[in-house]
Short mmCIF file of C-alpha atoms in Angstrom, two decimals:
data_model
loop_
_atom_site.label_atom_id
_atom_site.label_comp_id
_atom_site.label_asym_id
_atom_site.label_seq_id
_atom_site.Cartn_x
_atom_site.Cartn_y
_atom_site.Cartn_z
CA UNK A 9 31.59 56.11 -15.10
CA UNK A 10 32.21 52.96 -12.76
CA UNK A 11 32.69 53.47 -9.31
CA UNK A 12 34.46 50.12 -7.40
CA UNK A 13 33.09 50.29 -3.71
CA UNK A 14 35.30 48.36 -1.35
CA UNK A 15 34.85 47.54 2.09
CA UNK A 16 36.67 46.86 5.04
CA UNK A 17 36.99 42.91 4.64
CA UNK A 18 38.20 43.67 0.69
CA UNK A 19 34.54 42.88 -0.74
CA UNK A 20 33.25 45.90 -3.19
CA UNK A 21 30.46 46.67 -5.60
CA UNK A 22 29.73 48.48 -8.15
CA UNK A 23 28.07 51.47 -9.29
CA UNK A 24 26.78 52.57 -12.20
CA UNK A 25 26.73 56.15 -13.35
CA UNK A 26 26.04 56.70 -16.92
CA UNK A 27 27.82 60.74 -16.55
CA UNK A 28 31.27 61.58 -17.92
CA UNK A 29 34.65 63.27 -17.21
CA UNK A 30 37.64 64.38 -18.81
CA UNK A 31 41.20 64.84 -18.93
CA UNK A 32 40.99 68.56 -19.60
CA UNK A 33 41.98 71.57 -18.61
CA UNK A 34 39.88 74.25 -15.92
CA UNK A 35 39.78 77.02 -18.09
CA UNK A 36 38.56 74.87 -21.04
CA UNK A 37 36.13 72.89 -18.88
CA UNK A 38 34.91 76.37 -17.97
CA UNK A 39 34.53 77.53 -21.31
CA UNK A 40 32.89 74.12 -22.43
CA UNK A 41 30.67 74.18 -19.48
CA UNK A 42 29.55 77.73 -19.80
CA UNK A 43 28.90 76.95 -23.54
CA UNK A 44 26.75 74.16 -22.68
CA UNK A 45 24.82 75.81 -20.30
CA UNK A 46 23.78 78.46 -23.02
CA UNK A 47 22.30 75.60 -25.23
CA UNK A 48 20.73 74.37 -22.04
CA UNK A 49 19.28 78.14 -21.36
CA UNK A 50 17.58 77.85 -25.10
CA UNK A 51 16.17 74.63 -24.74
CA UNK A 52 14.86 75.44 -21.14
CA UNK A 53 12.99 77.81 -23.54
CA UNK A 54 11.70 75.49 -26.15
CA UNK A 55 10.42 73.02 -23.76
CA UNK A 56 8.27 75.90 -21.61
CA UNK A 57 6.67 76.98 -25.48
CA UNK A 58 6.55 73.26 -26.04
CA UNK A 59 4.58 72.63 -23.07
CA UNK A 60 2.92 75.71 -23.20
CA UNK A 61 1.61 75.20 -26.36
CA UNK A 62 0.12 71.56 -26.15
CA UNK A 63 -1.56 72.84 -23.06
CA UNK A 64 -2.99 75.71 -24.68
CA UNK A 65 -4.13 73.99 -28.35
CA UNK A 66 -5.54 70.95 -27.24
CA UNK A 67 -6.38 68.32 -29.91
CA UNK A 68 -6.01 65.14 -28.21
CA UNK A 69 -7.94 63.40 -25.15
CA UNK A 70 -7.02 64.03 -22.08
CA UNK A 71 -5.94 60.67 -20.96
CA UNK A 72 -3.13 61.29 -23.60
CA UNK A 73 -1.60 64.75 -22.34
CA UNK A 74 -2.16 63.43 -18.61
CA UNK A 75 1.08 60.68 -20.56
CA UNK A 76 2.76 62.85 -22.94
CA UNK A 77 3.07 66.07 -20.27
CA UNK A 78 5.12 64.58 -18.24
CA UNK A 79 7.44 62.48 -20.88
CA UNK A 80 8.45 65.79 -22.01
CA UNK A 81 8.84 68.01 -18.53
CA UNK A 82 11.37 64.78 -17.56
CA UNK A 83 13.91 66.59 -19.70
CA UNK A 84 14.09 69.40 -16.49
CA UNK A 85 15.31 66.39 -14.48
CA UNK A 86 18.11 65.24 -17.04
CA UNK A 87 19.24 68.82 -16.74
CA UNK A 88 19.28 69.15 -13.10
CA UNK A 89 21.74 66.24 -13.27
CA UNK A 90 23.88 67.32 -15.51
CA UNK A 91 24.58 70.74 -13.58
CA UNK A 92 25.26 68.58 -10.96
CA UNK A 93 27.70 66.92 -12.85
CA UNK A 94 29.16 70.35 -14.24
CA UNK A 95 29.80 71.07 -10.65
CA UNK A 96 31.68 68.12 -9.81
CA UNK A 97 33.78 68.73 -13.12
CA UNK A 98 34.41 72.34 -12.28
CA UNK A 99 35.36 71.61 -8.05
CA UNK A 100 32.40 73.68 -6.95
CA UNK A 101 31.57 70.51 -4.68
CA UNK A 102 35.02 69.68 -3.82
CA UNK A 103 36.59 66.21 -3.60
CA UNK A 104 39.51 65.04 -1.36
CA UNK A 105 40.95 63.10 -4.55
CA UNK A 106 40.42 63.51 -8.33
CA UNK A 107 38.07 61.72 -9.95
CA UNK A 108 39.93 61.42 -13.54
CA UNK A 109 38.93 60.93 -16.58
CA UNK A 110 35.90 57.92 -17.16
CA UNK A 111 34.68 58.73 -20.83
CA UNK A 112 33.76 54.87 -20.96
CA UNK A 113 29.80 53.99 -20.95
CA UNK A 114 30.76 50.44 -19.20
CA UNK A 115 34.45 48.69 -18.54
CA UNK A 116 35.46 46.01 -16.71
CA UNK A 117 39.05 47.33 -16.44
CA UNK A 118 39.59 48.44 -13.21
CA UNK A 119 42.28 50.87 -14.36
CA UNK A 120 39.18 52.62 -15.64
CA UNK A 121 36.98 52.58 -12.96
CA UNK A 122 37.10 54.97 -9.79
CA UNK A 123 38.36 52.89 -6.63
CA UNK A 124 36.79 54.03 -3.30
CA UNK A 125 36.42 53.05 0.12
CA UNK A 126 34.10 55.55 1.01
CA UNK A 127 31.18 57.90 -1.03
CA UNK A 128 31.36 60.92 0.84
CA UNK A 129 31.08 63.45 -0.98
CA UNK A 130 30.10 61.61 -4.31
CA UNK A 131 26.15 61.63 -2.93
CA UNK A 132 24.56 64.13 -5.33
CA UNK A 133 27.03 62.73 -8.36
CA UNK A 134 25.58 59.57 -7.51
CA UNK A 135 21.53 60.68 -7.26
CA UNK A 136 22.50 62.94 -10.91
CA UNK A 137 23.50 59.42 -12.09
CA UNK A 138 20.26 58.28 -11.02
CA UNK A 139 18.38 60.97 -12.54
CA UNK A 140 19.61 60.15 -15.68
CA UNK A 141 18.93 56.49 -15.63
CA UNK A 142 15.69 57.63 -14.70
CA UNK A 143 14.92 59.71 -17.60
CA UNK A 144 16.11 57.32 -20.25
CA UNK A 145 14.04 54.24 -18.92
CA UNK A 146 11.19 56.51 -18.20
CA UNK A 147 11.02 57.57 -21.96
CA UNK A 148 11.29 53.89 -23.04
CA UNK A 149 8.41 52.89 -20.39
CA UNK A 150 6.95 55.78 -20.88
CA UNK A 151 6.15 55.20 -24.41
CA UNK A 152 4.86 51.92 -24.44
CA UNK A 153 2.23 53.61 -22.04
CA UNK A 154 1.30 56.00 -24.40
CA UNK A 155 0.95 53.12 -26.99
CA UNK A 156 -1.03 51.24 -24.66
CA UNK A 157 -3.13 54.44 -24.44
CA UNK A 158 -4.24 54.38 -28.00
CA UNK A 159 -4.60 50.93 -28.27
CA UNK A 160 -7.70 51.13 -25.04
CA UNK A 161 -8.76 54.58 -27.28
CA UNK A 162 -8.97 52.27 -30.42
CA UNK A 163 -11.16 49.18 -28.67
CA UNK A 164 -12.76 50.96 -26.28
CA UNK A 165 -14.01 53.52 -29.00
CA UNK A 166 -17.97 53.13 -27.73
CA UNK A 167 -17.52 55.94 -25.03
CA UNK A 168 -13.67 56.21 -24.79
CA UNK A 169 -14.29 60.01 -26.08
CA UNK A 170 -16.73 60.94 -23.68
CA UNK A 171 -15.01 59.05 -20.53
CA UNK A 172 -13.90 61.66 -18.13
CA UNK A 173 -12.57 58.60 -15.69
CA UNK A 174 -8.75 58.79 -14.91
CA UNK A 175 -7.91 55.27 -13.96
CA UNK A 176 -6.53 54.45 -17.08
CA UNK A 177 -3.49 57.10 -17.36
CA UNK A 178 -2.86 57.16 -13.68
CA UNK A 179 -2.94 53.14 -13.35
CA UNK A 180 0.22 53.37 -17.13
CA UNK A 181 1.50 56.23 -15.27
CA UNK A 182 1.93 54.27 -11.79
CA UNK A 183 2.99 51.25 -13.48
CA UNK A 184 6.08 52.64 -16.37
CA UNK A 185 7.49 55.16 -13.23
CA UNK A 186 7.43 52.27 -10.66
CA UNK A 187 9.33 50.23 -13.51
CA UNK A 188 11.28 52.92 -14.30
CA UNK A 189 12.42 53.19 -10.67
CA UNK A 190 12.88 49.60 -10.09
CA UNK A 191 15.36 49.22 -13.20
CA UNK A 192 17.16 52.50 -12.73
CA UNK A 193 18.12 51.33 -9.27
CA UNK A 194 19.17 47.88 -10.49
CA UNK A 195 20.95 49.31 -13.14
CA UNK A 196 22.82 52.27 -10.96
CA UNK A 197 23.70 49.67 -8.18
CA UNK A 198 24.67 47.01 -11.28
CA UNK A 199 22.33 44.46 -10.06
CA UNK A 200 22.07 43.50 -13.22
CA UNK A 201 24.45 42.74 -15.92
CA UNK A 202 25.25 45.51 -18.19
CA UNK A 203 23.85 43.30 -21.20
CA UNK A 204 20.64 43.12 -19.57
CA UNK A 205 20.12 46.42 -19.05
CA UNK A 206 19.35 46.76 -22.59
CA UNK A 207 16.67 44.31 -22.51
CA UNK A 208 14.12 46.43 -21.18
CA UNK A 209 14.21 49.28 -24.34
CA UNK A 210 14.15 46.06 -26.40
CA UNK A 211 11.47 44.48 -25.21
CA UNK A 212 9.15 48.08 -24.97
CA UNK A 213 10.43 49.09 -28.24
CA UNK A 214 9.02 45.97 -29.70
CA UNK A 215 5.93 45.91 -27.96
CA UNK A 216 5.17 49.48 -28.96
CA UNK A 217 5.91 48.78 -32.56
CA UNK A 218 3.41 45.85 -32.27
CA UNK A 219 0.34 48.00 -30.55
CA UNK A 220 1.54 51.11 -33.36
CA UNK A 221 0.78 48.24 -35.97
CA UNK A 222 -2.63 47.57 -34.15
CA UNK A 223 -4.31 50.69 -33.49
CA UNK A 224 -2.80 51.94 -37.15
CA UNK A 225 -4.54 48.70 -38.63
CA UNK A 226 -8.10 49.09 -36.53
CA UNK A 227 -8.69 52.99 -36.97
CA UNK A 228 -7.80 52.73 -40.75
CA UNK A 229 -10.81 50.38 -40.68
CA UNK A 230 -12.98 52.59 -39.17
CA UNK A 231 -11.80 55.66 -40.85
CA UNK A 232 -12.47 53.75 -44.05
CA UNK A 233 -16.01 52.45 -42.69
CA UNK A 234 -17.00 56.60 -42.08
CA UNK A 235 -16.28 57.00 -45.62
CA UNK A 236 -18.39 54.46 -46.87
CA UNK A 237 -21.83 56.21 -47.84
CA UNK A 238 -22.92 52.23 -47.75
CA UNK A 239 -22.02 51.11 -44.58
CA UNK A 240 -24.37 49.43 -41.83
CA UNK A 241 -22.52 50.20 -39.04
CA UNK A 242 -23.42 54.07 -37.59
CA UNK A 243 -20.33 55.96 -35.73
CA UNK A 244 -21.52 59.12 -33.59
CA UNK A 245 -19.65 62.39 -34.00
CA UNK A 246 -17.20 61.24 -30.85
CA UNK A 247 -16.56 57.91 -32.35
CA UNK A 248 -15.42 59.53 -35.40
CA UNK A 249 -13.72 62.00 -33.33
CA UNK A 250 -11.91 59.20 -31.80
CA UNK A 251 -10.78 57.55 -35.03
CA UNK A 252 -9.56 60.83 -36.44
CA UNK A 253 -7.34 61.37 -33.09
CA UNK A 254 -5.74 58.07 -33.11
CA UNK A 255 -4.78 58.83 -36.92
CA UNK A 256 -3.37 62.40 -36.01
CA UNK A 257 -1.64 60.66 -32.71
CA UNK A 258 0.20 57.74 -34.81
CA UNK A 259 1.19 60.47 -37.52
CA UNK A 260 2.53 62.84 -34.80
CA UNK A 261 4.33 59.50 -32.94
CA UNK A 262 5.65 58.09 -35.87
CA UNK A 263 7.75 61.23 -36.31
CA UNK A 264 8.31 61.62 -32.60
CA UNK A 265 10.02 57.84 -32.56
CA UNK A 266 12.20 58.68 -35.91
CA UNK A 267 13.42 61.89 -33.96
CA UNK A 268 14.38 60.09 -30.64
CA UNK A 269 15.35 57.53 -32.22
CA UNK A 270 17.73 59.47 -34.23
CA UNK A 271 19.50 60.91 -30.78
CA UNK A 272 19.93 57.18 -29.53
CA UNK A 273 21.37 56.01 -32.57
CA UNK A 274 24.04 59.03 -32.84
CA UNK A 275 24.50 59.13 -29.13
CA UNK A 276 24.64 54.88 -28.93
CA UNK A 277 27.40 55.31 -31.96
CA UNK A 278 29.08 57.79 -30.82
CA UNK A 279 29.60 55.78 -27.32
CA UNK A 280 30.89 52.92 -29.39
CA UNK A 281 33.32 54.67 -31.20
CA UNK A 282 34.58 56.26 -28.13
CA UNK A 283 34.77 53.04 -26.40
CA UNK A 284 36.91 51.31 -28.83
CA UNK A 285 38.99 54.46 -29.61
CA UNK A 286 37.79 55.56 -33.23
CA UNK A 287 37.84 58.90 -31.76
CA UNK A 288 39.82 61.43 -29.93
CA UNK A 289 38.35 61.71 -26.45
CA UNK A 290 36.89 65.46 -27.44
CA UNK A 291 34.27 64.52 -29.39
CA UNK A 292 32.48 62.85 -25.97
CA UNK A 293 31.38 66.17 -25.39
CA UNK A 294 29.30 66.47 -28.86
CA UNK A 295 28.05 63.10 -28.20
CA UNK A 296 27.56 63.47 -24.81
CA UNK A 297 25.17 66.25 -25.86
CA UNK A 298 22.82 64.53 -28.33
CA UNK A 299 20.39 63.31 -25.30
CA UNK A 300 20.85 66.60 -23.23
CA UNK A 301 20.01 68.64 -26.15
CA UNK A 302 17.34 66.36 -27.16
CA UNK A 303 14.23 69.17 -27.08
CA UNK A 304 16.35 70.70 -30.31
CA UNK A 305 15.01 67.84 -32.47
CA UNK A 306 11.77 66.28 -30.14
CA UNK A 307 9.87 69.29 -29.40
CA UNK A 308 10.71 70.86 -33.11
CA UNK A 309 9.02 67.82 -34.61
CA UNK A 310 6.01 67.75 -32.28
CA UNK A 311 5.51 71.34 -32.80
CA UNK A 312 5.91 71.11 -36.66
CA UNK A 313 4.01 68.09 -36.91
CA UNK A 314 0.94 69.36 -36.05
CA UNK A 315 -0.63 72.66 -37.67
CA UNK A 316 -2.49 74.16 -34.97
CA UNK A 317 0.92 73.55 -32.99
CA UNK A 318 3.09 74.86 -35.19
CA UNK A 319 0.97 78.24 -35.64
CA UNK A 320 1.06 78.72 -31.77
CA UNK A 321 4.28 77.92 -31.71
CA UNK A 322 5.57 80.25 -34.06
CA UNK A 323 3.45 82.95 -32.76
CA UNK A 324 4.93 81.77 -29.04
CA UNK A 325 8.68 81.20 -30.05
CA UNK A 326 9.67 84.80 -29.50
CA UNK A 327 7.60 86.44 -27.01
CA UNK A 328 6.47 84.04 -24.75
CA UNK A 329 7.50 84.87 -21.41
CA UNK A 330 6.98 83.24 -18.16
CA UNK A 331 7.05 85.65 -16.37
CA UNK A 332 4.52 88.22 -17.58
CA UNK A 333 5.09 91.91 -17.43
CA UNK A 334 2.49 94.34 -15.25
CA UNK A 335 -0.11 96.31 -17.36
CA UNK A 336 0.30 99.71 -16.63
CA UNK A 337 -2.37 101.59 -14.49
CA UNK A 338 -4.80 103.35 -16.41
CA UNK A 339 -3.74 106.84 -16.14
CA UNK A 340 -6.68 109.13 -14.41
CA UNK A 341 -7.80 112.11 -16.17
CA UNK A 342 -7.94 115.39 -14.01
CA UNK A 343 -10.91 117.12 -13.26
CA UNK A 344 -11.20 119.94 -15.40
CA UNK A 345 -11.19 117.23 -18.54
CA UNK A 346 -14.11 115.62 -17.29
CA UNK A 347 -15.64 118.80 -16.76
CA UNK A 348 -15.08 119.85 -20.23
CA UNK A 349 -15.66 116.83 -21.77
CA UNK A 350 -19.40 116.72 -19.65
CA UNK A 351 -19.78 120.44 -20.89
CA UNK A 352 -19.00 119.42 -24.97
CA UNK A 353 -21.59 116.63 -24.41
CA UNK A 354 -24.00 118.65 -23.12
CA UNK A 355 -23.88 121.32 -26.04
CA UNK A 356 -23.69 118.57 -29.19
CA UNK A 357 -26.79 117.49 -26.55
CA UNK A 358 -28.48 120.53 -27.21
CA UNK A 359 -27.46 120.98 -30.48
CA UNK A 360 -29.32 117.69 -31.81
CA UNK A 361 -32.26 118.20 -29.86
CA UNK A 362 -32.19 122.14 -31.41
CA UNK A 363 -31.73 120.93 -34.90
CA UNK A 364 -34.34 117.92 -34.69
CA UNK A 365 -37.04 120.68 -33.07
CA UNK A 366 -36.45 122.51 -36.34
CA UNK A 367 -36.79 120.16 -38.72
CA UNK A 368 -40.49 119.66 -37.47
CA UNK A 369 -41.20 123.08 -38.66
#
């Protein structure tokens, strides 16, 4: 969605929303909207197990879930903007004018873009816009820190095992959200070209190939140098630790990048097709849908990925709950059962005392 700001000396700018609207009915926006909002409900659900789960079974070092946590709690942000955006849709925050249809990722016809003068009452449309922006460039930052992560836990293997020091994740984490920020605001307020916008998942998709080529390269070495009965060099039980975790953490990412990877590339085709008219305008919704129902695919192949994980989650799927029901107060016994019961103790008691004074006759 483009939304042409003018001003009062016929200036204007643009924003940048990357959310959607259509030419449809209420009652089957309602229906649609209610539908999605189900799907939403479920994968609220998988993303608590999910979470839940790599808290509980931890495998990795810490430096690594302090990353990955947050990567995949983002997704509660997406969502939050997109209810925002089913508001707007359904004129729960009402609008002095209607906002039309804007299926279009990016246009530079006007008759597609929204012409204002003023944004009152487009505020929260405009922060869910940001929101989403957010998320998308903080998963592309976001992993590059992660591969930056292994690649200090593959040269640093000495003591990286044993080093309880945070500076490392919090000095990734401060430096992909800052960028994250920065470019979601340029991007929102089209300070940069829409061309360029896509040079930043480029650019950190590249790089993290490069570093997943690295640490893959240097812990195969070491893994094979632990299996050498001949070698010179000695690794202690947390350097082989180490090299064992970086081996289980590029197995587990290599299927986590084919799986997001696989939402871009529908959702990115599905734009395409949409924006040259291949398809009827209904199928935005499905496509709309491939990065808000993300955690269906992600957090199914993290889960199954890993054993342990999968086991948990499994066990999890079905009854976790978050919010956990009261035990039930152990139920007193009355007065004359403990008497009784004290009385039958006292007699088997005297019984065995009876019957082990007899034997010694």
């Amino acid at each position: 969605m483009i939304i042409k700001l003018f001003d009062s000396s016929g200036n204007f700018s643009i924003l940048w929303l990357p959310v959607y609207f259509y030419n449809e009915s209420y009652n089957f926006s309602l229906y649609v909207s209610i539908f999605e909002l189900l799907l939403y409900l479920c994968c609220f659900h998988i993303v608590n197990v999910n979470i839940y789960v790599i808290l509980k079974v931890k495998l990795f070092h810490r430096n690594l879930y302090i990353l990955a946590i947050p990567l995949f709690s983002l997704w509660y942000e997406l969502i939050i903007s997109k209810i925002i955006t089913i508001c707007y849709r359904l004129n729960v925050i009402k609008l002095d004018y209607a906002i039309g249809e804007h299926i279009v990722i990016w246009t530079d016809d006007p008759a597609k873009m929204l012409e204002l003068k003023s944004l009152d009452g487009l505020e929260l449309l405009i922060i869910a816009g940001f929101m989403q922006w957010h998320y998308m460039y903080s998963v592309v930052f976001g992993v590059l820190a992660i591969a930056a992560e292994r690649a200090f836990a593959s040269v640093l293997i000495e003591n990286y095992e044993s080093n309880t020091q945070l500076f490392i994740p919090a000095l990734l984490t401060m430096t992909y959200q800052i960028s994250a920020i920065l470019v979601s605001l340029s991007v929102l307020f089209h300070k940069i070209k829409s061309t360029t916008s896509h040079i930043p998942w480029i650019v950190c998709c590249s790089i993290s190939a490069l570093v997943y080529l690295f640490v893959k390269k240097v812990n195969e070495s070491f893994n094979r140098d632990i299996k050498n009965p001949n070698r010179k060099r000695i690794f202690t039980v947390s350097q082989q630790f180490q090299v064992k975790e970086n081996l289980r953490a590029l197995r587990l990412g290599t299927r986590l990048v084919i799986a997001v990877l696989a939402s871009i590339a529908l959702c990115g085709s599905g734009i395409a097709a949409l924006t040259f008219e291949f398809i009827p305008t209904y199928y935005s919704h499905f496509i709309e849908n491939f990065i808000f129902l993300n955690p269906y695919l992600v957090c199914f192949t993290a889960m199954f990925s890993v054993p342990q994980w999968e086991k948990q989650f499994k066990k999890m799927f079905l009854t976790y709950r978050i919010i956990k029901k009261r035990r039930r107060k152990p139920q007193l016994a009355s007065v004359g059962t403990i008497d009784n019961t004290k009385k039958n103790l006292d007699v088997e008691t005297n019984l065995y005392f009876k019957q082990l004074a007899d034997s010694w006759i």
